[in-house]
Amino acid sequence: MQVGRRRALRETLAALRPLEPTSVAVVTSRSRGPWIRRAHRWFPEASILVLSPAGRASAARPALQNSKFDVVIDDVAFAPSAKTIWWMLRQVEEHGAYVSLERGSNLVDRLAEVQAPVDANMRETDPSWARTAQLRGALGEVTSGKHITVARRRGRRYLVDLAAFGDVSQDRSLIDLGYVHSIDSVWVRRQATTPGVLTVQVSNEGTRWIDVAKIKLTGARHVGVGRFARQVWTRHVRLVSPDGVEIRDVEVRALPAESSSTLRHKLAVSQRTDGFGERLNAMVAAIRLARLMGLTFQYSWTNRYVDDALHAIEPAANMFTQEFRDTYEGENDSTNIITLGPDDQTLEELDRRLVRAIGLSCKSHGLDRHLSSTDFPELAENYSREFSEIGFSAQRQAAVDAARELDLDDGMAAIHLRGGDLIVGFFRESSRFMSKAMALPVARAAVRHLHAEGRTVLAVGQEQDVLDELRDTEGVMSINDLAQPTWTSRADKALFDLTVMTRADLMVAATSGFAQQASKISGRAVVNPNDLFSAEQQHRLIIDDLTLNESRYHPLQSAYAWWSAYHVVRHSLDAAEASRLLSAAGRLDPQNRLYPIVEASWFYRDGLVDQGDAVIADRLRAEWRLDRRLSLLDLFAYRRDKESMIPEQIALFEQVADHSAIARLMLASWARVQPDIGRAHQLATAAAAELSSGLLADLDVDLVDAVFTSTPIQDHPFKLEEQTQQIADATAAWEAATSAAEPDSPASQV
């Protein structure tokens, strides 16, 4: 049981739990004699008594001598360590008497004597000892050789007292705090009053040092303080002075890093939560970064997309071995984690930024985008070593091994066809990720180009019908024909595909994370379709291909191809040409809300406000009649990572806002999520007043209310089963059309 609220005592009790005492009584009053007598009455079954805070032991000795407690632990607030408690119990076991612990080096010497057997014993009795029993502020965790005398707790701060250093210029002032702490000041005391200046330096690994503060020692003061403008996260601290200043002791005032209280080094973190390839990209980059900078690798693996059929994400328990998870898995918490940016080029710059954080994160495809090859020559190496260090589970590793054992043709080329959510899922309603996927007609042309070079071509992708189409018409190998039919996990298939791609002599792909991952592991560059064909060539070959083959493809594949034909040359198209291409895409994917927004914006760009208004008004009417919602407002306001998914279109709507009530209505939904509620209300009110008696007069809807009650999209606007049903409906319509008589291709109209 526990009396009192002191956190140190809670930690003491937590440390005692593995020892399974019969009962523990805790007294927190300085008047300990009366409290001991009360403890007898309150805790008749207790065998251990803990006294805190410290006081004169003699004052309570008569009560203690008459006590029936088997163990009495006195003055523990300064050292709530499981190791210390274990030592005390060993002493009690040997002597069976009252144990009084007092501050001083004597205690440290005694603790050091039993340190090794304590560790060995605890590891045998409690496997989690290494992770869970290293309590914050523990005496045994703060070490600095013979200089350390005591680590004690005061409030929420941890003080490290050091014995006399003598001349700090002799580099005897190194303090190893044991693990990463957040430090806000360093206090220095001395015997003499000779003026001097001390520089406070910190380091993550104890070799590269960063200046963080100056301590000015004037002749009139015995105490000097180095305070930091912001808290510094570090493990190692030292004092440097060119003047040979003599000091008595030092206090490092710190709070342990809450999210990493057992860290020996700072972190290199992988925290991606999106697709399979991007997560693996971040992991291998973090492993490389940890090696380059002496950091500790840590990853997080959320369950986002676990149930999404368009992604290959499995729960972490299915992806990795338990040993790998226990060693490297952490929380998905970005607090005090720095994301590498364009200015993080050199070791010195990174070390300086790390002073204010507990770790670094790299979210892009590779470290070479950020780091200097002069400081980091290893950046030129491929990431095969890092990939092999990921502890995949036995089933996942079997897929990797199967890919490595395949007998493949020399000079083989692999073409990666990124599909999934970009072509048949939600992100087909965004222009932001166009560079990640390749339209099927462009892929067909790339295959012919590779065959002309005399290469065998392996097609890798998510959509079975696309791979079958290229196999049956262009003679490529399909990755699905090589995979084991017994695999049911999407992750197995993804790892198999990835590993096979790393073995290709040449890779052709857009900028998907999956293709970039294969490139990083193999060390071979990816050939982009833009390297093979100009924008104008892609535009023309898409139209030519769809004129012949539109009805052969899944309607969403054809719709994406029409959209690509527009997108690659959009800046050279007039509004009428853009409208024809976007209408062809919309005919095959009528639920796609992106196409009417883009079509209207191109009319606005050319000053054709009435035509642009008509496109949006027609779509809003259709939506209201279908399900009494104006979902176009939702998509217009969609943000991802606080950025618009249609920035080009929003800018064009802004250009005509003074002349178009429709544009003002759409912009009101965007202003609402900024949030700029004042502007949103102003725009919505002005637009509604005009549209309710104009273009949208036939709609029985309060347009202002529609803006403010719409559902701004945060991730996916509809549930997976709804998305799956939409794809199934489109597929059924396509199959019905292809089984009937062959109609005239609408592509001839373009």
Short mmCIF file of N, CA and C in Angstrom, two decimals, residues 625-713:
data_model
loop_
_atom_site.label_atom_id
_atom_site.label_comp_id
_atom_site.label_asym_id
_atom_site.label_seq_id
_atom_site.Cartn_x
_atom_site.Cartn_y
_atom_site.Cartn_z
N ARG A 625 -30.18 15.47 -57.30
CA ARG A 625 -31.28 14.59 -57.67
C ARG A 625 -30.99 13.14 -57.33
N LEU A 626 -29.72 12.78 -57.33
CA LEU A 626 -29.34 11.39 -57.08
C LEU A 626 -29.45 11.03 -55.60
N ASP A 627 -28.82 11.83 -54.72
CA ASP A 627 -28.83 11.45 -53.29
C ASP A 627 -28.97 12.64 -52.35
N ARG A 628 -29.50 13.77 -52.87
CA ARG A 628 -29.76 14.95 -52.04
C ARG A 628 -28.48 15.44 -51.35
N ARG A 629 -27.35 15.35 -52.04
CA ARG A 629 -26.08 15.85 -51.53
C ARG A 629 -25.37 16.58 -52.65
N LEU A 630 -24.51 17.53 -52.26
CA LEU A 630 -23.66 18.24 -53.22
C LEU A 630 -22.22 17.83 -52.94
N SER A 631 -21.86 16.61 -53.34
CA SER A 631 -20.55 16.07 -52.98
C SER A 631 -19.41 16.74 -53.73
N LEU A 632 -19.72 17.49 -54.78
CA LEU A 632 -18.66 18.23 -55.48
C LEU A 632 -17.99 19.21 -54.53
N LEU A 633 -18.75 19.75 -53.58
CA LEU A 633 -18.18 20.66 -52.58
C LEU A 633 -17.17 19.93 -51.70
N ASP A 634 -17.44 18.66 -51.40
CA ASP A 634 -16.52 17.88 -50.57
C ASP A 634 -15.17 17.74 -51.25
N LEU A 635 -15.18 17.34 -52.52
CA LEU A 635 -13.92 17.12 -53.21
C LEU A 635 -13.15 18.43 -53.39
N PHE A 636 -13.86 19.51 -53.66
CA PHE A 636 -13.19 20.80 -53.87
C PHE A 636 -12.42 21.20 -52.61
N ALA A 637 -12.93 20.82 -51.46
CA ALA A 637 -12.31 21.21 -50.19
C ALA A 637 -11.33 20.17 -49.67
N TYR A 638 -11.08 19.12 -50.43
CA TYR A 638 -10.23 18.03 -49.94
C TYR A 638 -8.79 18.49 -49.77
N ARG A 639 -8.23 18.23 -48.59
CA ARG A 639 -6.83 18.52 -48.31
C ARG A 639 -6.12 17.25 -47.88
N ARG A 640 -4.85 17.17 -48.20
CA ARG A 640 -4.00 16.07 -47.73
C ARG A 640 -2.69 16.70 -47.28
N ASP A 641 -2.29 16.42 -46.04
CA ASP A 641 -1.11 17.07 -45.45
C ASP A 641 -1.24 18.59 -45.53
N LYS A 642 -2.47 19.07 -45.32
CA LYS A 642 -2.80 20.50 -45.29
C LYS A 642 -2.66 21.18 -46.65
N GLU A 643 -2.53 20.40 -47.70
CA GLU A 643 -2.42 20.96 -49.04
C GLU A 643 -3.60 20.51 -49.89
N SER A 644 -4.01 21.40 -50.79
CA SER A 644 -5.12 21.06 -51.69
C SER A 644 -4.71 19.96 -52.65
N MET A 645 -5.67 19.12 -52.99
CA MET A 645 -5.42 18.07 -53.98
C MET A 645 -5.61 18.59 -55.40
N ILE A 646 -6.18 19.81 -55.55
CA ILE A 646 -6.41 20.38 -56.88
C ILE A 646 -5.96 21.85 -56.89
N PRO A 647 -4.69 22.13 -56.59
CA PRO A 647 -4.25 23.52 -56.46
C PRO A 647 -4.40 24.33 -57.74
N GLU A 648 -4.15 23.71 -58.90
CA GLU A 648 -4.29 24.43 -60.17
C GLU A 648 -5.72 24.92 -60.36
N GLN A 649 -6.66 24.06 -60.05
CA GLN A 649 -8.06 24.39 -60.29
C GLN A 649 -8.54 25.47 -59.32
N ILE A 650 -8.12 25.40 -58.08
CA ILE A 650 -8.52 26.43 -57.11
C ILE A 650 -8.02 27.80 -57.55
N ALA A 651 -6.79 27.85 -58.05
CA ALA A 651 -6.25 29.14 -58.52
C ALA A 651 -7.07 29.70 -59.68
N LEU A 652 -7.53 28.83 -60.59
CA LEU A 652 -8.33 29.29 -61.73
C LEU A 652 -9.73 29.72 -61.29
N PHE A 653 -10.31 29.05 -60.30
CA PHE A 653 -11.60 29.47 -59.76
C PHE A 653 -11.46 30.84 -59.09
N GLU A 654 -10.35 31.08 -58.41
CA GLU A 654 -10.12 32.38 -57.77
C GLU A 654 -10.09 33.51 -58.80
N GLN A 655 -9.54 33.22 -59.98
CA GLN A 655 -9.42 34.26 -61.01
C GLN A 655 -10.77 34.81 -61.45
N VAL A 656 -11.82 34.00 -61.39
CA VAL A 656 -13.12 34.43 -61.90
C VAL A 656 -14.14 34.64 -60.78
N ALA A 657 -13.67 34.64 -59.52
CA ALA A 657 -14.61 34.73 -58.40
C ALA A 657 -15.45 36.00 -58.43
N ASP A 658 -14.90 37.08 -58.94
CA ASP A 658 -15.67 38.33 -59.01
C ASP A 658 -16.77 38.28 -60.05
N HIS A 659 -16.68 37.33 -60.98
CA HIS A 659 -17.64 37.28 -62.09
C HIS A 659 -18.50 36.03 -62.07
N SER A 660 -18.24 35.09 -61.15
CA SER A 660 -18.95 33.82 -61.16
C SER A 660 -19.44 33.45 -59.77
N ALA A 661 -20.78 33.38 -59.63
CA ALA A 661 -21.35 32.95 -58.36
C ALA A 661 -21.04 31.47 -58.10
N ILE A 662 -20.98 30.66 -59.16
CA ILE A 662 -20.62 29.25 -59.02
C ILE A 662 -19.22 29.11 -58.43
N ALA A 663 -18.27 29.89 -58.96
CA ALA A 663 -16.90 29.85 -58.44
C ALA A 663 -16.87 30.27 -56.99
N ARG A 664 -17.65 31.30 -56.61
CA ARG A 664 -17.68 31.73 -55.21
C ARG A 664 -18.23 30.64 -54.30
N LEU A 665 -19.26 29.92 -54.77
CA LEU A 665 -19.82 28.84 -53.97
C LEU A 665 -18.77 27.75 -53.71
N MET A 666 -18.04 27.35 -54.74
CA MET A 666 -17.02 26.31 -54.58
C MET A 666 -15.88 26.80 -53.68
N LEU A 667 -15.48 28.05 -53.85
CA LEU A 667 -14.39 28.59 -53.04
C LEU A 667 -14.80 28.73 -51.58
N ALA A 668 -16.11 28.89 -51.31
CA ALA A 668 -16.57 28.95 -49.92
C ALA A 668 -16.27 27.65 -49.21
N SER A 669 -16.43 26.51 -49.89
CA SER A 669 -16.14 25.22 -49.26
C SER A 669 -14.65 25.08 -48.98
N TRP A 670 -13.81 25.63 -49.86
CA TRP A 670 -12.36 25.59 -49.63
C TRP A 670 -11.97 26.51 -48.47
N ALA A 671 -12.59 27.71 -48.39
CA ALA A 671 -12.28 28.64 -47.30
C ALA A 671 -12.68 28.04 -45.96
N ARG A 672 -13.72 27.26 -45.96
CA ARG A 672 -14.21 26.68 -44.71
C ARG A 672 -13.17 25.79 -44.05
N VAL A 673 -12.38 25.05 -44.82
CA VAL A 673 -11.43 24.10 -44.25
C VAL A 673 -10.06 24.72 -44.01
N GLN A 674 -9.86 26.02 -44.32
CA GLN A 674 -8.54 26.61 -44.15
C GLN A 674 -8.07 26.68 -42.69
N PRO A 675 -8.82 27.07 -41.70
CA PRO A 675 -10.21 27.54 -41.80
C PRO A 675 -10.24 29.07 -41.87
N ASP A 676 -11.07 29.58 -42.75
CA ASP A 676 -11.35 31.01 -42.84
C ASP A 676 -12.86 31.14 -42.88
N ILE A 677 -13.49 30.98 -41.71
CA ILE A 677 -14.94 30.90 -41.64
C ILE A 677 -15.58 32.19 -42.10
N GLY A 678 -14.94 33.31 -41.78
CA GLY A 678 -15.51 34.60 -42.20
C GLY A 678 -15.62 34.70 -43.71
N ARG A 679 -14.53 34.37 -44.41
CA ARG A 679 -14.57 34.43 -45.87
C ARG A 679 -15.52 33.38 -46.43
N ALA A 680 -15.53 32.19 -45.82
CA ALA A 680 -16.43 31.14 -46.29
C ALA A 680 -17.88 31.60 -46.22
N HIS A 681 -18.26 32.23 -45.12
CA HIS A 681 -19.64 32.69 -44.96
C HIS A 681 -19.95 33.81 -45.95
N GLN A 682 -19.00 34.70 -46.14
CA GLN A 682 -19.21 35.82 -47.07
C GLN A 682 -19.39 35.30 -48.50
N LEU A 683 -18.53 34.38 -48.92
CA LEU A 683 -18.63 33.84 -50.28
C LEU A 683 -19.91 33.04 -50.46
N ALA A 684 -20.23 32.19 -49.48
CA ALA A 684 -21.42 31.34 -49.60
C ALA A 684 -22.69 32.17 -49.64
N THR A 685 -22.77 33.21 -48.80
CA THR A 685 -23.96 34.05 -48.76
C THR A 685 -24.16 34.79 -50.07
N ALA A 686 -23.08 35.37 -50.60
CA ALA A 686 -23.17 36.11 -51.87
C ALA A 686 -23.54 35.18 -53.02
N ALA A 687 -22.92 33.97 -53.05
CA ALA A 687 -23.20 33.03 -54.12
C ALA A 687 -24.64 32.52 -54.05
N ALA A 688 -25.10 32.21 -52.85
CA ALA A 688 -26.45 31.67 -52.69
C ALA A 688 -27.51 32.68 -53.12
N ALA A 689 -27.30 33.94 -52.81
CA ALA A 689 -28.28 34.97 -53.17
C ALA A 689 -28.47 35.05 -54.67
N GLU A 690 -27.36 34.84 -55.41
CA GLU A 690 -27.44 34.93 -56.86
C GLU A 690 -27.90 33.62 -57.49
N LEU A 691 -27.40 32.49 -57.00
CA LEU A 691 -27.70 31.21 -57.63
C LEU A 691 -29.11 30.72 -57.33
N SER A 692 -29.65 31.06 -56.17
CA SER A 692 -30.99 30.58 -55.81
C SER A 692 -32.07 31.13 -56.73
N SER A 693 -31.78 32.23 -57.39
CA SER A 693 -32.73 32.78 -58.36
C SER A 693 -32.17 32.70 -59.77
N GLY A 694 -31.05 31.95 -59.92
CA GLY A 694 -30.41 31.86 -61.23
C GLY A 694 -30.15 30.44 -61.65
N LEU A 695 -28.87 30.07 -61.80
CA LEU A 695 -28.50 28.77 -62.35
C LEU A 695 -29.03 27.60 -61.53
N LEU A 696 -29.12 27.75 -60.22
CA LEU A 696 -29.54 26.64 -59.37
C LEU A 696 -30.91 26.88 -58.75
N ALA A 697 -31.73 27.65 -59.40
CA ALA A 697 -33.05 27.98 -58.86
C ALA A 697 -33.93 26.74 -58.75
N ASP A 698 -33.68 25.72 -59.57
CA ASP A 698 -34.53 24.53 -59.54
C ASP A 698 -34.14 23.55 -58.42
N LEU A 699 -33.12 23.89 -57.63
CA LEU A 699 -32.71 23.01 -56.54
C LEU A 699 -33.36 23.45 -55.23
N ASP A 700 -33.99 22.52 -54.57
CA ASP A 700 -34.62 22.79 -53.28
C ASP A 700 -33.58 22.58 -52.19
N VAL A 701 -32.63 23.52 -52.09
CA VAL A 701 -31.52 23.37 -51.15
C VAL A 701 -31.05 24.74 -50.67
N ASP A 702 -30.71 24.82 -49.39
CA ASP A 702 -30.10 26.01 -48.83
C ASP A 702 -28.60 25.91 -49.11
N LEU A 703 -28.10 26.70 -50.04
CA LEU A 703 -26.71 26.56 -50.48
C LEU A 703 -25.72 26.94 -49.38
N VAL A 704 -26.05 27.93 -48.55
CA VAL A 704 -25.15 28.28 -47.44
C VAL A 704 -25.05 27.10 -46.48
N ASP A 705 -26.21 26.51 -46.18
CA ASP A 705 -26.21 25.35 -45.30
C ASP A 705 -25.46 24.19 -45.93
N ALA A 706 -25.55 24.03 -47.24
CA ALA A 706 -24.85 22.94 -47.93
C ALA A 706 -23.34 23.09 -47.79
N VAL A 707 -22.85 24.33 -47.84
CA VAL A 707 -21.41 24.56 -47.69
C VAL A 707 -20.95 24.18 -46.29
N PHE A 708 -21.72 24.57 -45.28
CA PHE A 708 -21.27 24.38 -43.90
C PHE A 708 -21.67 23.04 -43.31
N THR A 709 -22.48 22.28 -44.00
CA THR A 709 -22.81 20.93 -43.52
C THR A 709 -22.21 19.85 -44.40
N SER A 710 -21.46 20.24 -45.42
CA SER A 710 -20.78 19.24 -46.24
C SER A 710 -19.71 18.57 -45.40
N THR A 711 -19.17 17.48 -45.89
CA THR A 711 -18.18 16.69 -45.15
C THR A 711 -16.83 16.82 -45.83
N PRO A 712 -15.98 17.77 -45.36
CA PRO A 712 -14.65 17.89 -45.97
C PRO A 712 -13.89 16.59 -45.85
N ILE A 713 -13.29 16.16 -46.94
CA ILE A 713 -12.62 14.86 -46.98
C ILE A 713 -11.28 14.97 -46.26
#
